[in-house]
Short mmCIF file of C-alpha atoms and ligand atoms in Angstrom, two decimals:
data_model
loop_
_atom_site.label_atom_id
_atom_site.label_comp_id
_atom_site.label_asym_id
_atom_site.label_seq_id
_atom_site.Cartn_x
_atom_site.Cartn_y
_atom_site.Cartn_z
CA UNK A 1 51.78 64.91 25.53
CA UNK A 2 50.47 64.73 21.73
CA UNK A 3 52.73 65.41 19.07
CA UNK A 4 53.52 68.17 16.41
CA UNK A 5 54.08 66.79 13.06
CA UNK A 6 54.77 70.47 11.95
CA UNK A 7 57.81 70.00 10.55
CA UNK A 8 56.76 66.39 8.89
CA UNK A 9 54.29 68.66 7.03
CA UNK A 10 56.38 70.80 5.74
CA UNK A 11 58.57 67.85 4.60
CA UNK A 12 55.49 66.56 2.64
CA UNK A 13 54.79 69.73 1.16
CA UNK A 14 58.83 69.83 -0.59
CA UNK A 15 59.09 66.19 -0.53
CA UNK A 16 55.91 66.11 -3.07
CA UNK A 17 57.78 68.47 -5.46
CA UNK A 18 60.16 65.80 -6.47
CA UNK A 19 58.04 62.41 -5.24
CA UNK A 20 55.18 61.10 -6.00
CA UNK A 21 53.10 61.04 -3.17
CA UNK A 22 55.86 62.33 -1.10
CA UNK A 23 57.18 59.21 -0.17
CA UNK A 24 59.12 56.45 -1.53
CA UNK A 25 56.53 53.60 -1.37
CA UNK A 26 52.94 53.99 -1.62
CA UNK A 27 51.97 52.65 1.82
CA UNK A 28 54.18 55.35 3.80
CA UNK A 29 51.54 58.38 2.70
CA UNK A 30 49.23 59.07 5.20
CA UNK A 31 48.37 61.87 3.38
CA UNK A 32 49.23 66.06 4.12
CA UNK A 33 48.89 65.84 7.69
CA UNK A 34 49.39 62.35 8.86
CA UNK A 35 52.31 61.34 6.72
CA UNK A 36 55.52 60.62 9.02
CA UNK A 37 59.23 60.94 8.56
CA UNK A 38 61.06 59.49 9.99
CA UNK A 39 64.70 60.31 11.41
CA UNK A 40 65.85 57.37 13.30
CA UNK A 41 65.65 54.45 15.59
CA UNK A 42 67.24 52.10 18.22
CA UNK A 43 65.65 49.11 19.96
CA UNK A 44 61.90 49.27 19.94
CA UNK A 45 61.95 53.03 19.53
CA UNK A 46 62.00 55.58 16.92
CA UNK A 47 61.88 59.41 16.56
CA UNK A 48 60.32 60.91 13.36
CA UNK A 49 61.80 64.49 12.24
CA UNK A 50 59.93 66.58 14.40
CA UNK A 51 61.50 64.87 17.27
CA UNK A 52 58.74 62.58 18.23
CA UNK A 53 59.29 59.50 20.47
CA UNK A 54 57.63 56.46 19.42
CA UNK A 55 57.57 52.65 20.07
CA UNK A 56 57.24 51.07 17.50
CA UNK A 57 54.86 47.87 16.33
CA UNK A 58 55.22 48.69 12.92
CA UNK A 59 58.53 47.23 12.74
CA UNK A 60 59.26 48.54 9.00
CA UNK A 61 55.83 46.12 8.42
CA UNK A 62 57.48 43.25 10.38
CA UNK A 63 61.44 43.45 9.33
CA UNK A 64 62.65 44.25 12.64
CA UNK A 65 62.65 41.70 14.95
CA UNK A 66 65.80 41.91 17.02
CA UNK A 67 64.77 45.70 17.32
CA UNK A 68 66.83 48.49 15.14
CA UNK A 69 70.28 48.93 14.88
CA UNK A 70 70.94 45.53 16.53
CA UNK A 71 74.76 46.11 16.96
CA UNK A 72 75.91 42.05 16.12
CA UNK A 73 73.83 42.71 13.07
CA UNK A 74 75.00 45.89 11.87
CA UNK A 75 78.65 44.69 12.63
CA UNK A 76 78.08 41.84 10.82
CA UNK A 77 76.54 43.65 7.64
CA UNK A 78 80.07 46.52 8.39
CA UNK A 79 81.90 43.07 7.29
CA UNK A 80 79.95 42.62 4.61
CA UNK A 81 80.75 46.09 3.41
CA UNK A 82 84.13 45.32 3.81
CA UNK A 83 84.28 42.76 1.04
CA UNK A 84 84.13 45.57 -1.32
CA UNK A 85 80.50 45.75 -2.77
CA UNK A 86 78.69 43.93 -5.11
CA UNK A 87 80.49 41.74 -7.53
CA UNK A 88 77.77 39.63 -9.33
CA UNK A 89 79.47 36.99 -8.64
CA UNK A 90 78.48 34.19 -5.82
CA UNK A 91 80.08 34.27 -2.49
CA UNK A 92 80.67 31.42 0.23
CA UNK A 93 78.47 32.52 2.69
CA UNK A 94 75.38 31.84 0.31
CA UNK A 95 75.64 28.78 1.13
CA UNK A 96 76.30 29.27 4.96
CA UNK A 97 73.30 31.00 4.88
CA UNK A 98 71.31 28.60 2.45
CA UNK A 99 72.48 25.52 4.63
CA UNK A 100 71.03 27.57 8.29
CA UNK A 101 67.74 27.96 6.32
CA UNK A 102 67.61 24.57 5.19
CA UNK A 103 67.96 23.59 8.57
CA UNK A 104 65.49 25.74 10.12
CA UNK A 105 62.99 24.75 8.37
CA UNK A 106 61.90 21.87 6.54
CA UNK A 107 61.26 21.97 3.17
CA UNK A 108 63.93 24.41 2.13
CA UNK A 109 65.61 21.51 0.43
CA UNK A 110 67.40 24.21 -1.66
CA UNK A 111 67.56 28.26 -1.47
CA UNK A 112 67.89 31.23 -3.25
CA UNK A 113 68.27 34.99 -2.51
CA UNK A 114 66.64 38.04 -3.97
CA UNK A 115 66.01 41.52 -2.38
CA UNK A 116 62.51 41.75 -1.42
CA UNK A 117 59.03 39.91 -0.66
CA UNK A 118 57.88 41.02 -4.06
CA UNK A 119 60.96 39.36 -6.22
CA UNK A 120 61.06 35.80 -3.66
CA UNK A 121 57.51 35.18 -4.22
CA UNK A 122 57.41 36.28 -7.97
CA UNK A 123 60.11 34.24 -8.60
CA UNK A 124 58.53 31.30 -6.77
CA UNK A 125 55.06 31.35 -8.58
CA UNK A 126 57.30 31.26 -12.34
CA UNK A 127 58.87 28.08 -10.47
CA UNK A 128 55.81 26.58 -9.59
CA UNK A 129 54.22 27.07 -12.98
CA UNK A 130 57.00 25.78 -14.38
CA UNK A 131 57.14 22.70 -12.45
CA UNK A 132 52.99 22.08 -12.61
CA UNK A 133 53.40 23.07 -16.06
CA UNK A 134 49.74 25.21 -15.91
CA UNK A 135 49.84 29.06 -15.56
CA UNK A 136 46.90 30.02 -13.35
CA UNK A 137 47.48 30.14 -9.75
CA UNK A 138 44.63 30.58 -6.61
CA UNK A 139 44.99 33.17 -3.80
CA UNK A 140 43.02 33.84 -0.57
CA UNK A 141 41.11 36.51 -0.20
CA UNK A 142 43.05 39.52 2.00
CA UNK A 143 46.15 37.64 1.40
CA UNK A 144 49.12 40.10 0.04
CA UNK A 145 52.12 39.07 -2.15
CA UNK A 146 53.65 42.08 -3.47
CA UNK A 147 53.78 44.45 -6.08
CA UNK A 148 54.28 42.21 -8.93
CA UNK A 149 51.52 42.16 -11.61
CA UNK A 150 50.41 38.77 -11.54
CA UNK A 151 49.93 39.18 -8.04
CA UNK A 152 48.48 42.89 -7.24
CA UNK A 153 44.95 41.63 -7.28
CA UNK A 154 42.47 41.74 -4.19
CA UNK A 155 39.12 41.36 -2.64
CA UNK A 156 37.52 44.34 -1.81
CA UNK A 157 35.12 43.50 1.25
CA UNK A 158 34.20 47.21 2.59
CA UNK A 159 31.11 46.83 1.06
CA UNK A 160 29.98 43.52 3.72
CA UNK A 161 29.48 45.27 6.49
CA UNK A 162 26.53 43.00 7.60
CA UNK A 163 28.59 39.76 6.79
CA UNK A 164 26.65 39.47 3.35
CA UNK A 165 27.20 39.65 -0.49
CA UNK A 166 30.11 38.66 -2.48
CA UNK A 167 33.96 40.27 -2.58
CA UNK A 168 34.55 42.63 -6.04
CA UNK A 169 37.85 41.51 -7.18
CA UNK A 170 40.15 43.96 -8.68
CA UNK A 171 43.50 45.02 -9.37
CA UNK A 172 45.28 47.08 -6.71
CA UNK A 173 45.74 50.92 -9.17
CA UNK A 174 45.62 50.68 -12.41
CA UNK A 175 48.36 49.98 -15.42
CA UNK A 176 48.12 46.05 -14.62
CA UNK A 177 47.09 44.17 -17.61
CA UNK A 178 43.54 43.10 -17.36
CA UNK A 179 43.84 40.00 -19.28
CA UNK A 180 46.26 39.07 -15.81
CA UNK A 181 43.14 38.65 -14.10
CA UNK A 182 41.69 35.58 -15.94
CA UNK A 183 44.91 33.77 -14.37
CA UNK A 184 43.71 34.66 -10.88
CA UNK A 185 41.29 32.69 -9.26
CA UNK A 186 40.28 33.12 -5.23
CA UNK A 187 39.04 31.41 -2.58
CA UNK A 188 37.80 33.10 1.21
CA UNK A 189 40.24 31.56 3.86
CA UNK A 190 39.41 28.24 5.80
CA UNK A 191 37.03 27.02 3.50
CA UNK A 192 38.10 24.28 1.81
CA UNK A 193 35.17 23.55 -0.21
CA UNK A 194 35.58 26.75 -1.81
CA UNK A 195 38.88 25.25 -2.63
CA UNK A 196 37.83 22.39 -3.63
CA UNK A 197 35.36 24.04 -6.41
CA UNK A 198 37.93 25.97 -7.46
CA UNK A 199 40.14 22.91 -8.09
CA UNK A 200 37.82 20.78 -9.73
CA UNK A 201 36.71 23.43 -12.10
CA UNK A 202 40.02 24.82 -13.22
CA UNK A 203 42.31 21.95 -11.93
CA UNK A 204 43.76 21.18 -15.30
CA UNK A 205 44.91 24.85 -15.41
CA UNK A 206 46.52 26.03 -12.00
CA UNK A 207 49.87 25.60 -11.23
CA UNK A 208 49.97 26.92 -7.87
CA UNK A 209 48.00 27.98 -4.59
CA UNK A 210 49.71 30.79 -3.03
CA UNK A 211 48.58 31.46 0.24
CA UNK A 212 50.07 33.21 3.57
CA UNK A 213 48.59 30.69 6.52
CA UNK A 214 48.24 33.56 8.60
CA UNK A 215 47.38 36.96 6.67
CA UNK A 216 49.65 39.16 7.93
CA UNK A 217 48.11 41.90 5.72
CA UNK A 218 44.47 41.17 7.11
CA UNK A 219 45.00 41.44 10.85
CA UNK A 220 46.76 37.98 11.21
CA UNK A 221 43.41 35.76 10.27
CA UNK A 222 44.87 32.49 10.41
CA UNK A 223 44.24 29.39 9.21
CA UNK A 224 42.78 26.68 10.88
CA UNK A 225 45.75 23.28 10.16
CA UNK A 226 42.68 21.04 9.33
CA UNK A 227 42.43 23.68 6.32
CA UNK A 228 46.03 24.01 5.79
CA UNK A 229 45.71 20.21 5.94
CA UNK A 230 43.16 19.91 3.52
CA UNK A 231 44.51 22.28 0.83
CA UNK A 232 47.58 20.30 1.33
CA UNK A 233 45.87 16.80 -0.25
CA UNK A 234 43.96 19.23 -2.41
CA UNK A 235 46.99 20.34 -3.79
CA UNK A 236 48.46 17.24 -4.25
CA UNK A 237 45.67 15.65 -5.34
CA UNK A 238 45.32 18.18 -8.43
CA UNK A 239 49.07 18.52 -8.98
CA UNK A 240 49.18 21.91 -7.80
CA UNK A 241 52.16 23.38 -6.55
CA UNK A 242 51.45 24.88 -2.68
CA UNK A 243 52.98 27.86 -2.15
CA UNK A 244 53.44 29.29 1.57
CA UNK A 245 54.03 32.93 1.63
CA UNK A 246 56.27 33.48 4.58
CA UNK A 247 57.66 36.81 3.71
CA UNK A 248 56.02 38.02 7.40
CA UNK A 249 55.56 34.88 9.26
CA UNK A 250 59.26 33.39 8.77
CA UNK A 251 61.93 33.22 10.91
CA UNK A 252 59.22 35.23 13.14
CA UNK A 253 56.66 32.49 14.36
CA UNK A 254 58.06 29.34 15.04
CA UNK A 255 62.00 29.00 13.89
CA UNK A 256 60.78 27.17 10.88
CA UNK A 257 57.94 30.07 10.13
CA UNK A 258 54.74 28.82 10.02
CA UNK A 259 55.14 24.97 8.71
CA UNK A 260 56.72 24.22 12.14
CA UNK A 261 54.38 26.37 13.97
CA UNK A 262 51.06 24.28 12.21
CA UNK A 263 52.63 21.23 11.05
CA UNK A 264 51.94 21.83 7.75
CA UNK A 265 54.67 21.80 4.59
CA UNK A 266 54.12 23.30 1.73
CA UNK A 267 56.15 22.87 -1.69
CA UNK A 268 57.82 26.33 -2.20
CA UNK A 269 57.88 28.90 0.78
CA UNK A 270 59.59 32.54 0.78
CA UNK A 271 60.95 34.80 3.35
CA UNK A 272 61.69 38.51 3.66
CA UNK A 273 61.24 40.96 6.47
CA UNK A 274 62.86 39.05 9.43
CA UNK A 275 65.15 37.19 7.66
CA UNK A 276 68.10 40.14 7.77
CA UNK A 277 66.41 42.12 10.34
CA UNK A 278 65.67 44.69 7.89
CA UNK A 279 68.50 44.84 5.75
CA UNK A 280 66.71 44.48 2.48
CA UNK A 281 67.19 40.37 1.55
CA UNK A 282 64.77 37.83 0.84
CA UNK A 283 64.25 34.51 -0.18
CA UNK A 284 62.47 31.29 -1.43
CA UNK A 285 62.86 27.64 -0.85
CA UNK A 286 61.38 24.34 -1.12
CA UNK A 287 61.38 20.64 -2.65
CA UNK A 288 64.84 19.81 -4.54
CA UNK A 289 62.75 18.39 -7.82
CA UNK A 290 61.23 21.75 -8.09
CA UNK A 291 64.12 23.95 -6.74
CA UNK A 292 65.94 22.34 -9.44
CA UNK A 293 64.90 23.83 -12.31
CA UNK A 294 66.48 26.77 -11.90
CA UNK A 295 69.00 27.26 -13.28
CA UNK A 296 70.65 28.52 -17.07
CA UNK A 297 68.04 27.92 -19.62
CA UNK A 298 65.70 26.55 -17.26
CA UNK A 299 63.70 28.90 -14.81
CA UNK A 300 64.50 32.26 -15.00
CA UNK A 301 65.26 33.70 -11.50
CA UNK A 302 68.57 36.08 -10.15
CA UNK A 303 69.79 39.53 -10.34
CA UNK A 304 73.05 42.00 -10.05
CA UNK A 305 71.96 42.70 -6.26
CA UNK A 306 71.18 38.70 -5.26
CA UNK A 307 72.28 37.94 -2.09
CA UNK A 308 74.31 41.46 -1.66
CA UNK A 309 77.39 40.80 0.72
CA UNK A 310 76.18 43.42 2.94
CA UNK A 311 72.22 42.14 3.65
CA UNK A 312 73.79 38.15 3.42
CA UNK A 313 75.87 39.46 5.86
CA UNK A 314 73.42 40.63 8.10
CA UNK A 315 70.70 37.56 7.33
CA UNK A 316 73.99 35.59 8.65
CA UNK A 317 73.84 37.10 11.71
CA UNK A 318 70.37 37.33 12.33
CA UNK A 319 69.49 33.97 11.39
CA UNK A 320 72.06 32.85 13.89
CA UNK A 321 70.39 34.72 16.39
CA UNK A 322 66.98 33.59 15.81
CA UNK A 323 68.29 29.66 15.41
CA UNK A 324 70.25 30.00 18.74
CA UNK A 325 68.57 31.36 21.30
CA UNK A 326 64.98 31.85 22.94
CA UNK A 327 64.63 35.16 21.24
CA UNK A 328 61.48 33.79 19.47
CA UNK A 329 60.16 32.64 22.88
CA UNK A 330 60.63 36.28 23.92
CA UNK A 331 59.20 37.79 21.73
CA UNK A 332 56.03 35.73 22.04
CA UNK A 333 55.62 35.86 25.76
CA UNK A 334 56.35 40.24 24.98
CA UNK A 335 53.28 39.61 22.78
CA UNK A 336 50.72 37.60 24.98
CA UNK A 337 51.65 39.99 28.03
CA UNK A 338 50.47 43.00 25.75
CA UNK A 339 47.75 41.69 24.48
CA UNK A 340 46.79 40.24 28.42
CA UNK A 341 47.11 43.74 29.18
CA UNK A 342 45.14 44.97 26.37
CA UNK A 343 42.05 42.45 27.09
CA UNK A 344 41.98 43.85 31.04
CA UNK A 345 41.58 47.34 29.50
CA UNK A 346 38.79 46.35 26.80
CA UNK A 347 37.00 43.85 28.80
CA UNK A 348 36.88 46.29 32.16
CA UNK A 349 35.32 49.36 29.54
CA UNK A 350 32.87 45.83 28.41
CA UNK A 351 34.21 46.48 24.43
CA UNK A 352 34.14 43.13 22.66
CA UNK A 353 37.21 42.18 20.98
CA UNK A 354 39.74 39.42 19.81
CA UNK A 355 43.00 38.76 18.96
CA UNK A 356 44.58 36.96 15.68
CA UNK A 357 47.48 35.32 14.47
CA UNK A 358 50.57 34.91 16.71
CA UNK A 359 51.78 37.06 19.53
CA UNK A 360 54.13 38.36 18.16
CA UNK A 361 52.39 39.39 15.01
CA UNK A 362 48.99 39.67 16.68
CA UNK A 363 46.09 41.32 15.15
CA UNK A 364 43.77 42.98 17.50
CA UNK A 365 39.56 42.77 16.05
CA UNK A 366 36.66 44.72 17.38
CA UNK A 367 34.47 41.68 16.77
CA UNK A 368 32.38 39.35 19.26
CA UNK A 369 34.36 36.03 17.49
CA UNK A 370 37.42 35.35 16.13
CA UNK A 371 37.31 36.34 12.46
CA UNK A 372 37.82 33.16 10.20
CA UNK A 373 38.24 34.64 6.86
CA UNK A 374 38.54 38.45 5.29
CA UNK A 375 34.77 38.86 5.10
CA UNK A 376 35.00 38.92 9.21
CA UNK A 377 36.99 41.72 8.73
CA UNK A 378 34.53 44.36 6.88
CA UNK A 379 31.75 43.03 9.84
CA UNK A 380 34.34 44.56 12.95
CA UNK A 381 33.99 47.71 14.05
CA UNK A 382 37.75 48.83 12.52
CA UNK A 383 36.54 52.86 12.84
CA UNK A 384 36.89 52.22 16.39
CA UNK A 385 40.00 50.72 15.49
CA UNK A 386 41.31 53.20 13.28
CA UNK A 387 40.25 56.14 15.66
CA UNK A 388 41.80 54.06 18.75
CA UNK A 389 44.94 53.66 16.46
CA UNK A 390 45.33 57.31 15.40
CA UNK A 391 45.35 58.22 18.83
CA UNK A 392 47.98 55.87 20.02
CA UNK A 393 50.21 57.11 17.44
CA UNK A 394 49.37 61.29 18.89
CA UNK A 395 50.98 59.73 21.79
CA UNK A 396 54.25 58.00 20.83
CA UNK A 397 52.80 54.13 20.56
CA UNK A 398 53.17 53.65 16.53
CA UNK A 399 50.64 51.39 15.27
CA UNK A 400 49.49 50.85 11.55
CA UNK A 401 46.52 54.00 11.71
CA UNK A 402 44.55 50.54 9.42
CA UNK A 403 43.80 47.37 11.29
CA UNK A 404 44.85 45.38 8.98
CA UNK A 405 48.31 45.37 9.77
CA UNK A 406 49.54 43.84 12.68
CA UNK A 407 51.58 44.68 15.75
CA UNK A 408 54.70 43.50 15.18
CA UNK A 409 57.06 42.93 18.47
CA UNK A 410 60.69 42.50 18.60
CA UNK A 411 63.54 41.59 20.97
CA UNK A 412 64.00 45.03 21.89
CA UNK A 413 59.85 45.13 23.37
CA UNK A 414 60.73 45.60 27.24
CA UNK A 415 58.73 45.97 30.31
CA UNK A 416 59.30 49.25 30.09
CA UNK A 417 57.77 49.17 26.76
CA UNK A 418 54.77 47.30 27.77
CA UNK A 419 54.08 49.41 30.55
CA UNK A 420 54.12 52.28 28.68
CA UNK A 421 52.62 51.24 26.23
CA UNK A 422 49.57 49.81 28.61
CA UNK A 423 49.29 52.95 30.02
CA UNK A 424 48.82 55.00 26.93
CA UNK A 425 46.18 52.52 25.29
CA UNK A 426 43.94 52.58 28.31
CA UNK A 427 44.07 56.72 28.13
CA UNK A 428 44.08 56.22 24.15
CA UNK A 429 40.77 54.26 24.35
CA UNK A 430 38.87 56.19 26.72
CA UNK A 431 39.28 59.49 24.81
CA UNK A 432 37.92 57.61 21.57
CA UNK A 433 35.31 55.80 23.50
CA UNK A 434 34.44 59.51 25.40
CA UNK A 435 34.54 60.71 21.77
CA UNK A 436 32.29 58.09 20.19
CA UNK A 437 29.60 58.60 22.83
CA UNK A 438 29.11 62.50 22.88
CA UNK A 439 28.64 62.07 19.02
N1 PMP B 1 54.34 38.92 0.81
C1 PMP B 1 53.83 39.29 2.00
C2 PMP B 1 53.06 38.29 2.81
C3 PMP B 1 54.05 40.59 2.48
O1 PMP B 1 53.54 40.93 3.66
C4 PMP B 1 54.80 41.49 1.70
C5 PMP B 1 55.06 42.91 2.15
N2 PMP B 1 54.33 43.41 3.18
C6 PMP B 1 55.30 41.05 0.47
C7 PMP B 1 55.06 39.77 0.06
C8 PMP B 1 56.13 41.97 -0.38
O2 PMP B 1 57.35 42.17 0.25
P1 PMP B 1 58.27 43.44 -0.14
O3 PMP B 1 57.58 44.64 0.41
O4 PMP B 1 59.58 43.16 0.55
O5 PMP B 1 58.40 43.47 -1.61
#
């Protein structure tokens, strides 16, 4: 059955009177007719306001990985509320919670809390120019770091279709200082003599490489560790401080994010999303000499909601969770059975594809190879993706409607899920591929 999103229009029509956009974040309009609200969830499902029934591999963009309203959480963050609210001042279980991280993962000699992706990794990058003692920084093309202004800046790679030319770079909107933009320097994933240029030329002024090892904002294009291990001596070398951006890959891929998962350690690292499975915390660790500098009259990083007794709470809990048992191993043999059954429906219709990343944060590519960089991404055939996408979600399977999100699974991802799932992206793709061919 395909859905109404009557009454979601409406809502977008009065929600537009008093928000911009209608929404409360740029990335949740879809514009008049697409744009979803959403009334509420449990497990791996949700139900918008029209009383749609979805499952979900949007997660919140990758939060939710023991599946909504996880009830050890929420009791967990109910204790949290119980303390009495925010107090600005420090609580014990900071450190509970600082000590689990530190022992999930290796570099996170020392911690600290903020409330979201865009604070952990803006606070991070001030660190690491602080401890390089240079102010530029390099980031990888398709890489995302959140709305902060030294930050906000991307490749635009429509325009490659055929795998040729050069990305524009540009801020994301405008009302970010140009000038921001001579700090910025980029380099295409995997290719470390790009990095290498990059460094020898402006060396003497970067303080940091920021980079997520596997772009969770360009349809999980990873990096290969021989890179990661490359841009590690680069970095060194050049006295650059390497930043891992974890905010989607931690405490979701490996228990120690990515760095376990590759092998790899990088100086500073951050974490959102997972962390407090979706209560809104984050962080950002690393080396103790760098760490260190924080602190009154040194680096600059904190704020009246740090480490909020309600999302510590629930980061408590979930971390537990995580650290404890085989959920990650779930989750990841949830994702390689969906994408199994996702290959059997391609490769029986003969459509060429390939999946990214991690399974469970798996990007799926209409492409003949695995995409190494962004670049691959303008050459796949993402209209079939898109189309194939907007379907899925007419029937209750919500996907990103752009493929460069990923699908995001959690512990709540049954069989009955999969199944279902299955079921509707074999129907899903034939009506596109039906579609595509009478046009
Ligand atoms: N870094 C990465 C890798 C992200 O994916 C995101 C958000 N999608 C951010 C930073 C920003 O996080 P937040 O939305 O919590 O500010």
């Amino acid at each position: 059955m395909r859905r109404s999103l009557t009454r979601s229009n409406l809502h977008f029509k009065n929600a537009i009177r008093r928000l911009p956009a209608g929404v409360a974040s740029n990335f949740r309009c879809w514009g008049e007719e697409l744009t979803v609200y959403a009334a509420r969830a449990k497990g791996a499902r949700l139900w918008d306001i029209d009383g749609n029934e979805y499952i979900d591999y949007r997660l919140g963009y990758g939060p939710t990985i023991l599946g909504y309203a996880h009830p050890e959480v929420d009791a967990a963050a109910r204790e949290g509320i119980e303390m009495g609210g925010i107090m600005a001042l420090s609580t014990e279980r900071e450190f509970a919670v600082a000590d689990r991280i530190a022992k999930m993962v290796g570099v996170a000699d020392l911690v600290r809390f903020a409330c979201s992706g865009t604070e952990a990794v803006m606070a991070a990058l001030r660190l690491a120019r602080a401890y390089a003692g240079k102010t530029h920084h390099i980031m990888v093309e398709g890489g995302f770091h959140g709305l902060s202004d030294g930050v906000l800046w991307q490749a635009k790679v429509e325009h490659m279709e055929d795998g040729t030319g050069e990305p524009e770079y540009a801020a994301e909107g405008t009302g970010i200082p140009g000038m921001l933009q001579d700090y910025v320097h980029y380099v295409p994933l995997n290719d470390s003599d790009a990095l290498e240029e990059v460094l020898r030329e402006y060396g003497n002024k970067i303080g940091a490489f920021l980079i997520e090892p596997i772009l969770g904002n360009a349809g999980s294009i990873t990096a290969e560790i021989d890179y990661l291990k490359k841009a590690r001596a680069l970095c060194d070398e050049h006295g650059v401080v390497l930043i891992f951006d974890e905010v989607k890959t931690g405490f979701r891929v490996a228990r120690g994010g990515v760095q376990e998962l590759m092998g790899v350690e990088a100086d500073l690292c951050t974490f959102a999303k997972a962390i407090g499975n979706g209560y809104p915390i984050s962080a950002f660790a690393g080396r103790e000499e760098i760490m260190r500098l924080i602190k009154p009259g040194g680096v600059a990083q904190g704020g009246t909601y740090a480490a909020h007794p309600v999302p510590l709470a629930a980061a408590d809990k979930t971390l537990q969770i995580l650290d404890e048992t085989d959920t990650l191993e779930k989750i990841a043999a949830h994702g390689t059975r969906l994408q199994e059954g996702m290959t059997q429906i391609l490769s029986r219709r003969s459509v060429p594809h390939v999946f990214t990343g991690h399974p469970s944060m798996g990007g799926l590519f209409f492409l003949e190879e695995v995409p190494t960089n962004y670049r691959d991404w303008a050459t796949s055939d993402y209209t079939l993706y898109n189309e194939l996408a907007l379907e899925l979600n007419d029937m209750g399977i919500l996907c990103e409607p752009d493929s460069r999100e990923p699908w995001f699974i959690s512990a709540a991802h049954d069989d009955a899920t999969l199944t279902e799932t299955l079921e509707k992206f074999e129907t899903a793709l034939d009506i596109v591929l039906d579609r595509q061919a009478k046009a």
